[in-house]
Short mmCIF file of C-alpha atoms in Angstrom, two decimals:
data_model
loop_
_atom_site.label_atom_id
_atom_site.label_comp_id
_atom_site.label_asym_id
_atom_site.label_seq_id
_atom_site.Cartn_x
_atom_site.Cartn_y
_atom_site.Cartn_z
CA MET A 206 36.24 -30.53 236.66
CA THR A 207 39.93 -31.27 237.70
CA ILE A 208 41.68 -30.28 240.66
CA ALA A 209 44.03 -28.17 238.89
CA PHE A 210 40.82 -26.13 238.65
CA TYR A 211 40.54 -25.39 242.30
CA GLN A 212 43.86 -24.78 243.13
CA LYS A 213 44.37 -22.30 240.32
CA LEU A 214 40.73 -20.59 241.78
CA ALA A 215 42.00 -20.73 245.44
CA GLU A 216 45.05 -19.31 244.26
CA LYS A 217 43.69 -16.21 242.33
CA LEU A 218 41.08 -15.64 245.33
CA ARG A 219 43.99 -14.66 247.65
CA SER A 220 44.46 -11.87 246.44
CA GLN A 221 41.72 -10.69 244.01
CA PRO A 222 38.17 -11.95 243.36
CA VAL A 223 37.42 -14.63 240.57
CA VAL A 224 34.02 -14.96 237.90
CA ILE A 225 33.70 -18.71 237.45
CA ALA A 226 31.26 -19.54 234.18
CA THR A 227 29.52 -22.59 234.25
CA VAL A 228 27.94 -24.22 231.24
CA ILE A 229 24.20 -25.13 232.80
CA GLU A 230 22.00 -25.83 229.41
CA THR A 231 22.99 -27.30 226.13
CA LYS A 232 21.02 -27.36 222.86
CA GLY A 233 21.85 -29.63 219.31
CA SER A 234 26.00 -29.05 218.93
CA VAL A 235 27.97 -26.56 221.39
CA PRO A 236 31.99 -27.67 222.14
CA ARG A 237 31.55 -28.33 225.81
CA GLU A 238 29.04 -29.93 228.05
CA VAL A 239 26.64 -29.28 231.29
CA GLY A 240 29.32 -28.16 234.57
CA ALA A 241 31.97 -27.48 232.02
CA LYS A 242 34.13 -24.10 234.09
CA MET A 243 36.27 -20.86 233.63
CA LEU A 244 37.64 -19.16 235.94
CA ILE A 245 37.25 -14.92 234.68
CA GLY A 246 39.98 -12.77 236.36
CA ALA A 247 40.70 -8.92 234.77
CA ASP A 248 43.40 -9.96 232.93
CA TRP A 249 44.12 -13.45 232.56
CA ILE A 250 40.68 -17.17 232.78
CA PHE A 251 41.24 -20.27 233.31
CA ASP A 252 40.28 -23.28 231.13
CA THR A 253 37.64 -23.15 228.70
CA ILE A 254 33.85 -22.93 227.97
CA GLY A 255 34.55 -23.56 224.33
CA GLY A 256 36.67 -20.75 222.94
CA GLY A 257 35.94 -18.89 219.78
CA ALA A 258 33.64 -15.92 219.65
CA GLY A 259 31.02 -17.15 221.70
CA GLU A 260 33.19 -17.78 225.11
CA ALA A 261 35.03 -14.39 224.42
CA LYS A 262 31.76 -13.05 224.83
CA ILE A 263 31.17 -14.63 227.96
CA ILE A 264 34.37 -13.40 229.45
CA SER A 265 33.54 -10.11 228.79
CA GLN A 266 30.19 -10.74 231.08
CA GLY A 267 32.01 -12.41 233.20
CA ARG A 268 34.57 -9.26 233.84
CA SER A 269 31.99 -6.81 233.53
CA LEU A 270 30.09 -9.26 236.66
CA LEU A 271 33.53 -8.44 238.23
CA GLU A 272 32.63 -4.94 238.86
CA THR A 273 28.60 -5.39 239.93
CA GLY A 274 28.69 -8.46 241.62
CA GLN A 275 25.15 -8.93 239.99
CA LYS A 276 24.62 -13.14 239.42
CA GLN A 277 23.44 -13.74 236.11
CA ARG A 278 22.86 -16.36 233.10
CA ALA A 279 23.89 -15.47 229.90
CA TYR A 280 23.47 -17.59 226.69
CA ILE A 281 24.83 -17.48 223.07
CA ASP A 282 23.99 -18.71 219.79
CA LEU A 283 25.92 -21.17 218.07
CA THR A 284 23.27 -22.19 215.10
CA GLY A 285 24.44 -19.65 213.24
CA GLU A 286 20.97 -18.15 212.32
CA VAL A 287 21.22 -15.86 214.79
CA ASN A 288 24.39 -13.67 215.46
CA ALA A 289 26.71 -15.60 213.53
CA LEU A 290 29.85 -14.37 213.04
CA LYS A 291 29.19 -13.06 216.35
CA GLU A 292 28.83 -16.56 218.50
CA GLY A 293 29.57 -18.97 215.97
CA ILE A 294 28.13 -21.64 214.30
CA CYS A 295 29.14 -24.42 215.73
CA GLY A 296 25.19 -25.86 215.31
CA GLY A 297 23.50 -25.12 218.93
CA GLN A 298 22.64 -22.72 221.76
CA MET A 299 24.61 -23.09 225.44
CA SER A 300 23.35 -21.33 228.73
CA PHE A 301 25.86 -20.00 231.45
CA TRP A 302 25.59 -19.23 235.14
CA LEU A 303 28.31 -16.55 235.82
CA GLU A 304 28.72 -16.01 239.30
CA ARG A 305 32.01 -13.71 241.33
CA TRP A 306 33.39 -15.69 244.07
CA SER A 307 35.20 -13.12 246.58
CA GLY A 308 36.06 -12.77 250.28
CA PRO A 309 37.36 -15.04 252.78
CA GLU A 310 34.48 -17.56 252.44
CA ALA A 311 35.07 -18.44 249.00
CA LEU A 312 38.62 -19.06 249.49
CA ASN A 313 37.88 -21.50 252.59
CA LEU A 314 35.21 -23.30 250.33
CA ALA A 315 37.59 -23.69 247.30
CA GLU A 316 40.71 -24.65 249.71
CA SER A 317 38.13 -27.24 251.50
CA ILE A 318 38.01 -28.68 247.31
CA VAL A 319 41.49 -28.86 247.51
CA LEU A 320 42.08 -31.10 250.56
CA ALA A 321 39.44 -33.21 249.49
CA LEU A 322 40.66 -33.89 246.54
CA GLN A 323 43.93 -34.06 246.85
CA LYS A 324 42.91 -36.93 250.01
CA GLY A 325 41.09 -39.41 246.89
CA GLN A 326 37.91 -38.02 248.34
CA SER A 327 34.54 -37.30 246.26
CA LEU A 328 32.29 -34.40 247.72
CA HIS A 329 28.78 -32.39 245.81
CA LEU A 330 29.34 -29.18 244.98
CA ILE A 331 25.44 -27.59 245.13
CA THR A 332 25.69 -23.85 243.02
CA PRO A 333 22.16 -22.76 243.31
CA PHE A 334 21.10 -19.96 240.69
CA SER A 335 19.70 -17.66 242.46
CA THR A 336 20.80 -14.00 243.61
CA GLU A 337 20.37 -14.44 247.98
CA GLU A 338 22.90 -17.39 248.27
CA THR A 339 26.56 -19.03 247.55
CA PRO A 340 27.57 -22.90 246.47
CA ILE A 341 28.09 -24.77 249.93
CA MET A 342 30.28 -28.19 249.21
CA GLY A 343 27.96 -31.37 250.04
CA PRO A 344 29.43 -34.16 252.35
CA ALA A 345 32.50 -36.25 250.53
CA VAL A 346 31.29 -39.42 249.63
CA ARG A 347 33.05 -41.64 246.98
CA VAL A 348 30.29 -42.21 243.95
CA ALA A 349 30.67 -41.57 239.99
CA VAL A 350 30.95 -37.60 239.06
CA ASN A 351 27.42 -36.82 237.58
CA ARG A 352 26.20 -33.49 237.64
CA GLN A 353 22.32 -32.77 238.53
CA LEU A 354 21.34 -29.72 236.93
CA THR A 355 17.92 -29.14 238.69
CA PRO A 356 15.21 -25.49 238.34
CA THR A 357 16.61 -23.97 241.12
CA ALA A 358 20.73 -25.38 240.97
CA LEU A 359 23.54 -26.90 239.94
CA ILE A 360 24.51 -30.31 241.75
CA GLU A 361 27.65 -31.68 240.49
CA CYS A 362 29.85 -34.70 242.35
CA LEU A 363 33.78 -33.69 242.82
CA ALA A 364 35.77 -36.83 241.79
CA PRO A 365 39.01 -37.04 242.71
CA PRO A 366 41.58 -37.19 239.65
CA PRO A 367 43.22 -40.22 239.18
CA LEU A 368 47.00 -40.67 240.97
CA LEU A 369 49.86 -41.27 239.22
CA LEU A 370 52.27 -43.51 240.94
CA ILE A 371 55.90 -42.31 240.06
CA VAL A 372 58.49 -44.99 240.96
CA GLY A 373 62.16 -43.94 239.76
CA ALA A 374 63.35 -40.15 239.37
CA GLY A 375 65.10 -39.90 237.25
CA HIS A 376 64.77 -38.29 232.84
CA VAL A 377 61.71 -40.12 232.00
CA GLY A 378 60.32 -39.66 235.51
CA GLU A 379 60.41 -35.85 235.59
CA ALA A 380 59.54 -35.71 232.05
CA LEU A 381 56.37 -38.13 232.38
CA ALA A 382 55.34 -36.02 235.56
CA LYS A 383 55.12 -32.65 233.33
CA VAL A 384 52.99 -34.54 230.85
CA ALA A 385 50.97 -36.19 233.38
CA HIS A 386 49.71 -33.49 234.94
CA LEU A 387 48.78 -31.62 232.27
CA ALA A 388 46.89 -34.73 231.82
CA GLY A 389 45.27 -34.05 234.31
CA PHE A 390 46.75 -36.72 236.75
CA GLN A 391 47.59 -35.42 240.56
CA ILE A 392 51.24 -36.54 240.99
CA ALA A 393 53.38 -38.89 243.04
CA ILE A 394 56.66 -39.95 242.90
CA GLN A 395 58.63 -42.26 245.14
CA ASP A 396 62.42 -42.26 245.09
CA GLU A 397 64.34 -43.30 247.91
CA ARG A 398 67.38 -41.15 246.86
CA SER A 399 66.09 -37.76 247.93
CA GLN A 400 68.34 -35.43 246.24
CA PHE A 401 66.63 -37.38 242.90
CA ALA A 402 62.82 -36.95 245.03
CA HIS A 403 62.83 -32.88 245.10
CA PRO A 404 60.51 -30.95 244.53
CA ASP A 405 62.51 -28.71 242.58
CA LEU A 406 62.41 -31.38 240.01
CA TYR A 407 58.87 -31.81 240.67
CA PRO A 408 57.31 -28.72 241.28
CA GLN A 409 53.33 -30.73 239.78
CA ALA A 410 53.76 -33.90 242.34
CA SER A 411 51.16 -33.80 245.21
CA PHE A 412 53.82 -35.95 247.07
CA ILE A 413 57.09 -36.71 247.24
CA PHE A 414 58.22 -40.15 248.78
CA THR A 415 61.81 -40.98 249.74
CA THR A 416 60.62 -43.98 252.07
CA ALA A 417 61.11 -47.46 250.44
CA ILE A 418 58.42 -48.57 248.04
CA ASP A 419 56.34 -51.20 250.17
CA GLN A 420 55.25 -47.89 252.97
CA VAL A 421 54.45 -46.60 250.29
CA LEU A 422 51.89 -48.21 249.02
CA GLN A 423 50.66 -48.31 251.48
CA GLN A 424 49.28 -44.86 251.75
CA VAL A 425 48.24 -44.97 248.74
CA SER A 426 46.44 -47.49 248.02
CA GLN A 427 43.40 -45.67 249.78
CA TYR A 428 43.58 -43.28 245.96
CA PRO A 429 39.97 -45.03 244.27
CA ALA A 430 42.12 -44.51 240.59
CA LEU A 431 45.87 -45.25 241.11
CA TYR A 432 47.70 -45.58 238.62
CA VAL A 433 51.89 -46.76 239.01
CA ALA A 434 54.60 -46.56 236.06
CA LEU A 435 57.67 -47.73 236.77
CA VAL A 436 60.52 -45.44 235.36
CA THR A 437 63.62 -47.20 237.49
CA ARG A 438 66.88 -47.25 236.94
CA GLY A 439 67.65 -51.20 237.70
CA TYR A 440 65.38 -54.20 237.07
CA PRO A 441 65.52 -55.27 241.33
CA PHE A 442 63.34 -51.82 241.52
CA ASP A 443 60.66 -53.37 239.41
CA LEU A 444 60.96 -56.30 241.10
CA ALA A 445 60.67 -54.55 244.72
CA ALA A 446 57.59 -52.73 243.28
CA LEU A 447 55.38 -54.87 241.13
CA ALA A 448 55.79 -58.03 244.05
CA SER A 449 54.07 -55.49 246.67
CA ILE A 450 51.80 -54.60 244.71
CA PHE A 451 50.98 -58.01 243.59
CA GLU A 452 51.61 -59.33 247.52
CA GLN A 453 49.60 -56.29 249.00
CA ASN A 454 46.87 -56.70 246.82
CA ILE A 455 47.01 -52.92 245.58
CA ALA A 456 44.00 -52.11 243.60
CA CYS A 457 45.51 -50.26 240.07
CA ARG A 458 43.75 -48.76 237.46
CA TYR A 459 47.37 -49.41 235.63
CA ILE A 460 50.77 -50.55 236.38
CA GLY A 461 53.42 -50.25 233.45
CA MET A 462 56.94 -51.37 233.32
CA ILE A 463 59.97 -49.56 231.18
CA GLY A 464 62.37 -51.70 229.73
CA SER A 465 63.44 -53.99 226.84
CA GLN A 466 62.12 -57.09 226.43
CA LYS A 467 65.41 -58.98 228.14
CA ARG A 468 63.79 -56.89 230.96
CA VAL A 469 60.50 -57.28 230.75
CA GLN A 470 61.20 -61.53 231.19
CA ILE A 471 63.65 -61.48 233.71
CA VAL A 472 61.21 -59.87 236.18
CA LEU A 473 58.27 -61.87 234.91
CA ARG A 474 60.28 -65.08 235.61
CA SER A 475 61.81 -63.85 239.03
CA LEU A 476 57.92 -62.98 239.79
CA ARG A 477 56.58 -66.23 239.14
CA GLU A 478 59.28 -67.45 241.03
CA GLN A 479 58.14 -65.60 243.76
CA GLY A 480 54.05 -67.11 243.34
CA ILE A 481 52.49 -64.52 241.82
CA SER A 482 50.59 -66.06 239.17
CA ASP A 483 49.86 -65.45 235.35
CA ALA A 484 46.31 -64.11 236.37
CA GLN A 485 48.34 -61.39 238.24
CA LEU A 486 50.79 -60.95 235.57
CA ASP A 487 47.85 -59.92 232.79
CA SER A 488 47.93 -56.36 233.94
CA LEU A 489 51.30 -55.54 233.35
CA HIS A 490 51.90 -53.20 230.56
CA ALA A 491 55.39 -53.82 229.34
CA PRO A 492 57.26 -52.88 228.14
CA ILE A 493 55.43 -49.16 228.96
CA GLY A 494 53.69 -47.33 226.64
CA LEU A 495 52.30 -47.32 222.96
CA GLU A 496 54.34 -47.83 220.57
CA ILE A 497 55.24 -44.70 219.13
CA GLY A 498 59.28 -44.93 218.10
CA ALA A 499 59.70 -43.24 221.26
CA LEU A 500 63.52 -42.60 222.07
CA THR A 501 63.94 -39.13 223.95
CA PRO A 502 63.25 -39.18 227.78
CA GLY A 503 60.37 -36.17 226.34
CA GLU A 504 58.71 -39.01 223.66
CA ILE A 505 58.61 -41.27 225.89
CA ALA A 506 56.68 -39.59 228.48
CA VAL A 507 54.04 -39.04 225.63
CA SER A 508 53.93 -42.60 225.27
CA ILE A 509 53.57 -43.38 228.29
CA CYS A 510 50.97 -41.09 228.97
CA ALA A 511 48.67 -42.01 225.79
CA GLU A 512 48.94 -45.55 227.10
CA LEU A 513 47.41 -43.82 230.65
CA ILE A 514 45.18 -41.74 229.20
CA GLN A 515 44.17 -44.84 226.77
CA VAL A 516 43.50 -47.13 229.93
CA ARG A 517 41.12 -44.51 231.95
CA ARG A 518 39.09 -44.23 228.90
CA GLU A 519 38.68 -47.26 227.88
CA VAL A 520 37.55 -48.09 231.73
CA GLY A 521 34.96 -45.79 231.79
CA GLY A 522 36.92 -43.69 233.52
CA VAL A 523 35.36 -40.44 235.61
CA GLU A 524 37.63 -38.01 235.72
CA GLU A 525 37.54 -35.31 233.27
CA ALA A 526 40.46 -33.68 231.41
CA GLY A 527 42.66 -31.23 233.02
CA GLY A 528 42.09 -27.32 232.46
CA VAL A 529 44.49 -25.95 229.26
CA GLY A 530 46.01 -23.50 231.17
CA GLU A 531 45.61 -19.81 231.79
CA ASN A 532 45.34 -16.59 228.93
CA SER A 533 44.73 -13.56 228.44
#
């Protein structure tokens, strides 16, 4: 699950108990995978375990569990052979583990998960299928996301979300932060103009930097999945950022730069003059974004985010898609 899921869990636990519904087994054609989760509150939900009538059944059982606290397995049949009108006709079957999280210990665990993921660390979450044991967090390690289902527990490795460093806090940067956050990226903003790089304009951002770009790159270079989008107000800022990335040999899964073909060629020529190799420059996506005829800041942000997702999936990214939001 993404960091947004555990941030929402921690937020809600500060005032109320929450039931987590986790997919623990699937057979045949089903809408979600083992490990998919949903938060269930008394009058709200967050994320999805598949939608439709089957999900509605799990929500109902989860709300009953809010009252009883009795952990339990739940089951839906989507084959269309049994209770088709009530549960669905996707063609498969799904089992779930429903567990109520509440109190200081649960809140501490949720906050610890969020803190580790924000620091770029991976961790193990072990959910025992027991009425006596509670979930625990294992050591933070840098490993790929995987899940191991045993007869007694679900063991998950939670990876930090990819970090998108948006360089330039103008109109496009503001729109991109919104869209990319929705797509599951953790957001960082860099712009030396503090009136632009401001929390009021970027409530999605985990980090807002108003220091020089070379210093910022040193701070974020430890992230295992770093994406950089240059949407600055002028090519000198692009040039400074790119020179710093290539000279410091910052490992990036994606580097994109906004601008016309003329602006791009000016920057590339200047970088070559500084000794940056063509092999390094081949990694640059410029002009940034997929070609969809985008004109407005919002449309440009969508085209950039589409390219980010394309790269994320092409490289076999292990991060999962973000939550679908809160519904009543």
